[in-house]
PDB file of C-alpha atoms in Angstrom:
ATOM      1  CA  MET A   1      18.677 -11.514   5.418  1.00 82.00           C
ATOM      2  CA  LEU A   2      16.382  -8.547   5.010  1.00 88.00           C
ATOM      3  CA  SER A   3      17.790  -5.609   3.081  1.00 91.00           C
ATOM      4  CA  ARG A   4      16.061  -2.559   4.561  1.00 93.00           C
ATOM      5  CA  ASN A   5      15.056   0.274   2.262  1.00 91.00           C
ATOM      6  CA  ARG A   6      16.391   3.743   2.907  1.00 92.00           C
ATOM      7  CA  MET A   7      12.841   5.010   3.454  1.00 94.00           C
ATOM      8  CA  VAL A   8      10.191   2.853   5.101  1.00 97.00           C
ATOM      9  CA  PRO A   9       6.884   4.405   6.212  1.00 96.00           C
ATOM     10  CA  GLU A  10       5.652   3.448   9.662  1.00 96.00           C
ATOM     11  CA  LEU A  11       1.880   3.538   9.892  1.00 96.00           C
ATOM     12  CA  MET A  12      -0.106   3.799  13.108  1.00 94.00           C
ATOM     13  CA  VAL A  13      -2.996   1.341  13.015  1.00 96.00           C
ATOM     14  CA  GLY A  14      -6.110   0.907  15.112  1.00 94.00           C
ATOM     15  CA  ASP A  15      -5.999  -2.894  15.260  1.00 96.00           C
ATOM     16  CA  ILE A  16      -2.732  -4.635  14.383  1.00 97.00           C
ATOM     17  CA  ARG A  17      -4.491  -7.991  13.825  1.00 97.00           C
ATOM     18  CA  LYS A  18      -6.917  -6.549  11.255  1.00 97.00           C
ATOM     19  CA  SER A  19      -4.091  -4.668   9.591  1.00 98.00           C
ATOM     20  CA  LEU A  20      -1.843  -7.730   9.388  1.00 98.00           C
ATOM     21  CA  ASP A  21      -4.697  -9.758   7.915  1.00 98.00           C
ATOM     22  CA  PHE A  22      -5.215  -7.127   5.195  1.00 98.00           C
ATOM     23  CA  TRP A  23      -1.552  -6.433   4.416  1.00 98.00           C
ATOM     24  CA  SER A  24      -0.440 -10.089   4.548  1.00 98.00           C
ATOM     25  CA  THR A  25      -3.396 -12.256   3.563  1.00 97.00           C
ATOM     26  CA  LEU A  26      -5.033  -9.966   1.010  1.00 98.00           C
ATOM     27  CA  VAL A  27      -2.193  -7.877  -0.414  1.00 98.00           C
ATOM     28  CA  GLY A  28       0.629 -10.416  -0.065  1.00 97.00           C
ATOM     29  CA  PHE A  29       3.180  -8.853   2.279  1.00 98.00           C
ATOM     30  CA  ARG A  30       5.164 -11.161   4.559  1.00 97.00           C
ATOM     31  CA  VAL A  31       6.141 -10.329   8.105  1.00 98.00           C
ATOM     32  CA  ALA A  32       9.913  -9.845   7.973  1.00 98.00           C
ATOM     33  CA  TYR A  33       9.961  -9.483  11.764  1.00 97.00           C
ATOM     34  CA  ASP A  34       7.642  -8.357  14.492  1.00 97.00           C
ATOM     35  CA  ARG A  35       7.379  -7.499  18.138  1.00 96.00           C
ATOM     36  CA  PRO A  36       3.878  -8.687  19.053  1.00 95.00           C
ATOM     37  CA  GLU A  37       4.248  -7.504  22.656  1.00 95.00           C
ATOM     38  CA  GLU A  38       4.654  -3.962  21.282  1.00 93.00           C
ATOM     39  CA  GLY A  39       2.047  -4.270  18.515  1.00 95.00           C
ATOM     40  CA  PHE A  40       4.721  -3.814  15.834  1.00 97.00           C
ATOM     41  CA  ALA A  41       5.393  -5.557  12.521  1.00 98.00           C
ATOM     42  CA  TYR A  42       7.920  -4.899   9.728  1.00 98.00           C
ATOM     43  CA  LEU A  43       6.487  -6.077   6.404  1.00 98.00           C
ATOM     44  CA  ASP A  44       8.101  -6.803   3.044  1.00 97.00           C
ATOM     45  CA  PHE A  45       6.652  -7.598  -0.391  1.00 97.00           C
ATOM     46  CA  ASP A  46       9.467  -8.122  -2.913  1.00 93.00           C
ATOM     47  CA  GLY A  47      11.367  -5.092  -1.613  1.00 94.00           C
ATOM     48  CA  VAL A  48       8.349  -2.884  -0.892  1.00 96.00           C
ATOM     49  CA  GLN A  49       8.484  -2.318   2.860  1.00 98.00           C
ATOM     50  CA  VAL A  50       6.213  -0.824   5.478  1.00 98.00           C
ATOM     51  CA  MET A  51       6.060  -0.884   9.263  1.00 98.00           C
ATOM     52  CA  LEU A  52       2.801  -1.156  11.204  1.00 98.00           C
ATOM     53  CA  GLU A  53       2.454  -0.028  14.804  1.00 96.00           C
ATOM     54  CA  GLN A  54      -0.580  -0.476  17.035  1.00 96.00           C
ATOM     55  CA  TYR A  55      -1.760   2.952  18.188  1.00 93.00           C
ATOM     56  CA  ASP A  56      -1.669   3.385  21.959  1.00 89.00           C
ATOM     57  CA  PRO A  57      -2.493   6.924  23.157  1.00 81.00           C
ATOM     58  CA  LEU A  58      -0.786   6.236  26.508  1.00 81.00           C
ATOM     59  CA  ASP A  59       2.509   4.956  25.080  1.00 81.00           C
ATOM     60  CA  GLY A  60       4.250   8.215  24.092  1.00 79.00           C
ATOM     61  CA  GLN A  61       4.381   7.321  20.397  1.00 82.00           C
ATOM     62  CA  TRP A  62       5.483   9.774  17.734  1.00 84.00           C
ATOM     63  CA  VAL A  63       2.028  11.110  16.930  1.00 80.00           C
ATOM     64  CA  THR A  64       2.014  14.649  15.526  1.00 79.00           C
ATOM     65  CA  GLY A  65      -1.733  15.224  15.780  1.00 80.00           C
ATOM     66  CA  PRO A  66      -5.041  13.543  16.522  1.00 82.00           C
ATOM     67  CA  LEU A  67      -5.556  10.224  14.738  1.00 83.00           C
ATOM     68  CA  GLU A  68      -9.002  10.177  13.180  1.00 88.00           C
ATOM     69  CA  ALA A  69     -10.249   7.760  10.545  1.00 88.00           C
ATOM     70  CA  PRO A  70      -9.368   7.619   7.779  1.00 90.00           C
ATOM     71  CA  PHE A  71      -5.701   7.755   8.732  1.00 90.00           C
ATOM     72  CA  GLY A  72      -3.197   9.083   6.208  1.00 88.00           C
ATOM     73  CA  ARG A  73      -5.426  11.692   4.590  1.00 89.00           C
ATOM     74  CA  GLY A  74      -3.722  13.308   1.635  1.00 87.00           C
ATOM     75  CA  ILE A  75      -1.193  10.564   0.964  1.00 92.00           C
ATOM     76  CA  ASN A  76      -1.162   7.453  -1.152  1.00 93.00           C
ATOM     77  CA  PHE A  77       1.537   4.842  -1.165  1.00 96.00           C
ATOM     78  CA  GLN A  78       2.498   3.716  -4.653  1.00 96.00           C
ATOM     79  CA  MET A  79       3.934   0.209  -4.524  1.00 96.00           C
ATOM     80  CA  THR A  80       5.255  -1.542  -7.615  1.00 96.00           C
ATOM     81  CA  VAL A  81       4.458  -5.256  -7.707  1.00 96.00           C
ATOM     82  CA  ASP A  82       4.991  -7.906 -10.389  1.00 96.00           C
ATOM     83  CA  LYS A  83       1.256  -8.580 -10.865  1.00 96.00           C
ATOM     84  CA  VAL A  84      -1.757  -6.749  -9.442  1.00 97.00           C
ATOM     85  CA  GLU A  85      -4.461  -9.165 -10.611  1.00 97.00           C
ATOM     86  CA  PRO A  86      -3.784 -11.831  -7.929  1.00 97.00           C
ATOM     87  CA  ILE A  87      -4.177  -9.108  -5.299  1.00 98.00           C
ATOM     88  CA  LEU A  88      -7.397  -7.939  -6.963  1.00 98.00           C
ATOM     89  CA  GLN A  89      -8.712 -11.525  -6.938  1.00 98.00           C
ATOM     90  CA  ARG A  90      -8.019 -11.913  -3.195  1.00 98.00           C
ATOM     91  CA  LEU A  91      -9.692  -8.586  -2.405  1.00 98.00           C
ATOM     92  CA  THR A  92     -12.703  -9.437  -4.596  1.00 98.00           C
ATOM     93  CA  ALA A  93     -13.043 -12.877  -2.993  1.00 98.00           C
ATOM     94  CA  VAL A  94     -13.678 -11.291   0.410  1.00 98.00           C
ATOM     95  CA  GLY A  95     -15.710  -8.351  -0.918  1.00 98.00           C
ATOM     96  CA  TRP A  96     -13.097  -5.717  -0.045  1.00 98.00           C
ATOM     97  CA  PRO A  97     -14.096  -2.398  -1.673  1.00 97.00           C
ATOM     98  CA  LEU A  98     -11.788  -0.690  -4.164  1.00 98.00           C
ATOM     99  CA  PHE A  99     -11.124   3.031  -3.827  1.00 97.00           C
ATOM    100  CA  ARG A 100     -11.327   3.454  -7.629  1.00 95.00           C
ATOM    101  CA  PRO A 101     -12.097   0.985 -10.400  1.00 94.00           C
ATOM    102  CA  PHE A 102      -9.191  -1.238 -11.450  1.00 94.00           C
ATOM    103  CA  ALA A 103      -7.580   0.557 -14.420  1.00 95.00           C
ATOM    104  CA  ASP A 104      -4.663   0.915 -16.777  1.00 96.00           C
ATOM    105  CA  ALA A 105      -3.197   4.415 -16.781  1.00 95.00           C
ATOM    106  CA  TRP A 106      -0.589   6.209 -18.872  1.00 96.00           C
ATOM    107  CA  TYR A 107       1.335   9.209 -17.553  1.00 94.00           C
ATOM    108  CA  ARG A 108       3.606  11.556 -19.469  1.00 94.00           C
ATOM    109  CA  SER A 109       7.194  11.304 -18.259  1.00 93.00           C
ATOM    110  CA  GLY A 110       9.474  13.530 -20.303  1.00 92.00           C
ATOM    111  CA  THR A 111       9.345  12.404 -23.927  1.00 94.00           C
ATOM    112  CA  VAL A 112       7.458   9.127 -23.329  1.00 95.00           C
ATOM    113  CA  GLU A 113       4.367   7.866 -21.571  1.00 96.00           C
ATOM    114  CA  VAL A 114       4.781   5.365 -18.746  1.00 96.00           C
ATOM    115  CA  GLY A 115       1.987   2.854 -18.283  1.00 96.00           C
ATOM    116  CA  GLN A 116       0.857   1.065 -15.195  1.00 97.00           C
ATOM    117  CA  ARG A 117      -2.001  -1.202 -14.188  1.00 97.00           C
ATOM    118  CA  GLU A 118      -3.382   0.405 -11.030  1.00 97.00           C
ATOM    119  CA  LEU A 119      -5.247  -1.033  -8.076  1.00 97.00           C
ATOM    120  CA  LEU A 120      -6.311   1.573  -5.502  1.00 97.00           C
ATOM    121  CA  VAL A 121      -7.556   0.251  -2.174  1.00 98.00           C
ATOM    122  CA  GLN A 122      -7.700   1.473   1.415  1.00 97.00           C
ATOM    123  CA  ASP A 123      -6.442  -0.629   4.313  1.00 97.00           C
ATOM    124  CA  PRO A 124      -8.567  -1.069   7.482  1.00 96.00           C
ATOM    125  CA  ASP A 125      -7.439   2.326   8.821  1.00 95.00           C
ATOM    126  CA  GLY A 126      -8.032   4.200   5.566  1.00 95.00           C
ATOM    127  CA  TYR A 127      -4.452   4.399   4.281  1.00 96.00           C
ATOM    128  CA  LEU A 128      -4.613   4.546   0.485  1.00 96.00           C
ATOM    129  CA  LEU A 129      -2.491   1.994  -1.369  1.00 97.00           C
ATOM    130  CA  ARG A 130      -1.830   2.334  -5.090  1.00 96.00           C
ATOM    131  CA  LEU A 131      -0.534  -1.067  -6.160  1.00 97.00           C
ATOM    132  CA  VAL A 132       0.878  -0.861  -9.675  1.00 97.00           C
ATOM    133  CA  GLU A 133       2.182  -3.236 -12.310  1.00 97.00           C
ATOM    134  CA  SER A 134       4.397  -1.765 -15.024  1.00 97.00           C
ATOM    135  CA  LEU A 135       3.014  -1.707 -18.567  1.00 97.00           C
ATOM    136  CA  GLY A 136       6.212  -0.243 -20.013  1.00 97.00           C
ATOM    137  CA  GLU A 137       6.620   2.893 -22.087  1.00 97.00           C
ATOM    138  CA  ARG A 138       5.118   4.187 -25.313  1.00 96.00           C
ATOM    139  CA  ALA A 139       5.304   7.213 -27.565  1.00 95.00           C
ATOM    140  CA  PRO A 140       3.175  10.079 -26.273  1.00 90.00           C
ATOM    141  CA  SER A 141      -0.447  10.242 -27.394  1.00 83.00           C
ATOM    142  CA  ASN A 142      -2.485  13.416 -27.624  1.00 73.00           C
ATOM    143  CA  LYS A 143      -4.181  12.640 -24.345  1.00 63.00           C
ATOM    144  CA  THR A 144      -2.834  10.759 -21.361  1.00 49.00           C
ATOM    145  CA  SER A 145      -5.616   9.074 -19.451  1.00 53.00           C
ATOM    146  CA  ALA A 146      -6.674   6.106 -17.416  1.00 52.00           C
ATOM    147  CA  THR A 147      -8.706   3.408 -19.123  1.00 48.00           C
ATOM    148  CA  LEU A 148     -10.749   0.771 -17.342  1.00 45.00           C
ATOM    149  CA  SER A 149      -9.299  -2.688 -17.302  1.00 42.00           C
ATOM    150  CA  GLY A 150     -10.607  -6.240 -16.887  1.00 40.00           C
TER     151      GLY A 150
END
């Protein structure tokens, strides 16, 4: 049985089929449930959840302003996964462009630095995904920065 998160973003998409191919085939989400007749899918990837809804300007959806590509300007969705490299390999295999180079980054968090391997990629509608793998914590250095990886 699916345990729903307390906050799950619902993203309007231009083409549900293209979006499902990206989110499922390339990133690794599974369809927890869907309503194909409504252009809706609820996705899960080890507890990271997102809903996709086919945009229909005549359907009275909860759209707060004009949808223009890229959708989701000003937001990125950080999603913690066990391993980012398999996702990177699938994206690379089909020539999907990365938003930024694949990198390891360390961020100050109180008295320690928290590390994560970061993969930034946009979905077919331009939503920015930041898929991260934990690198643990370390003592603070003089400069916290991202370093290129693999």
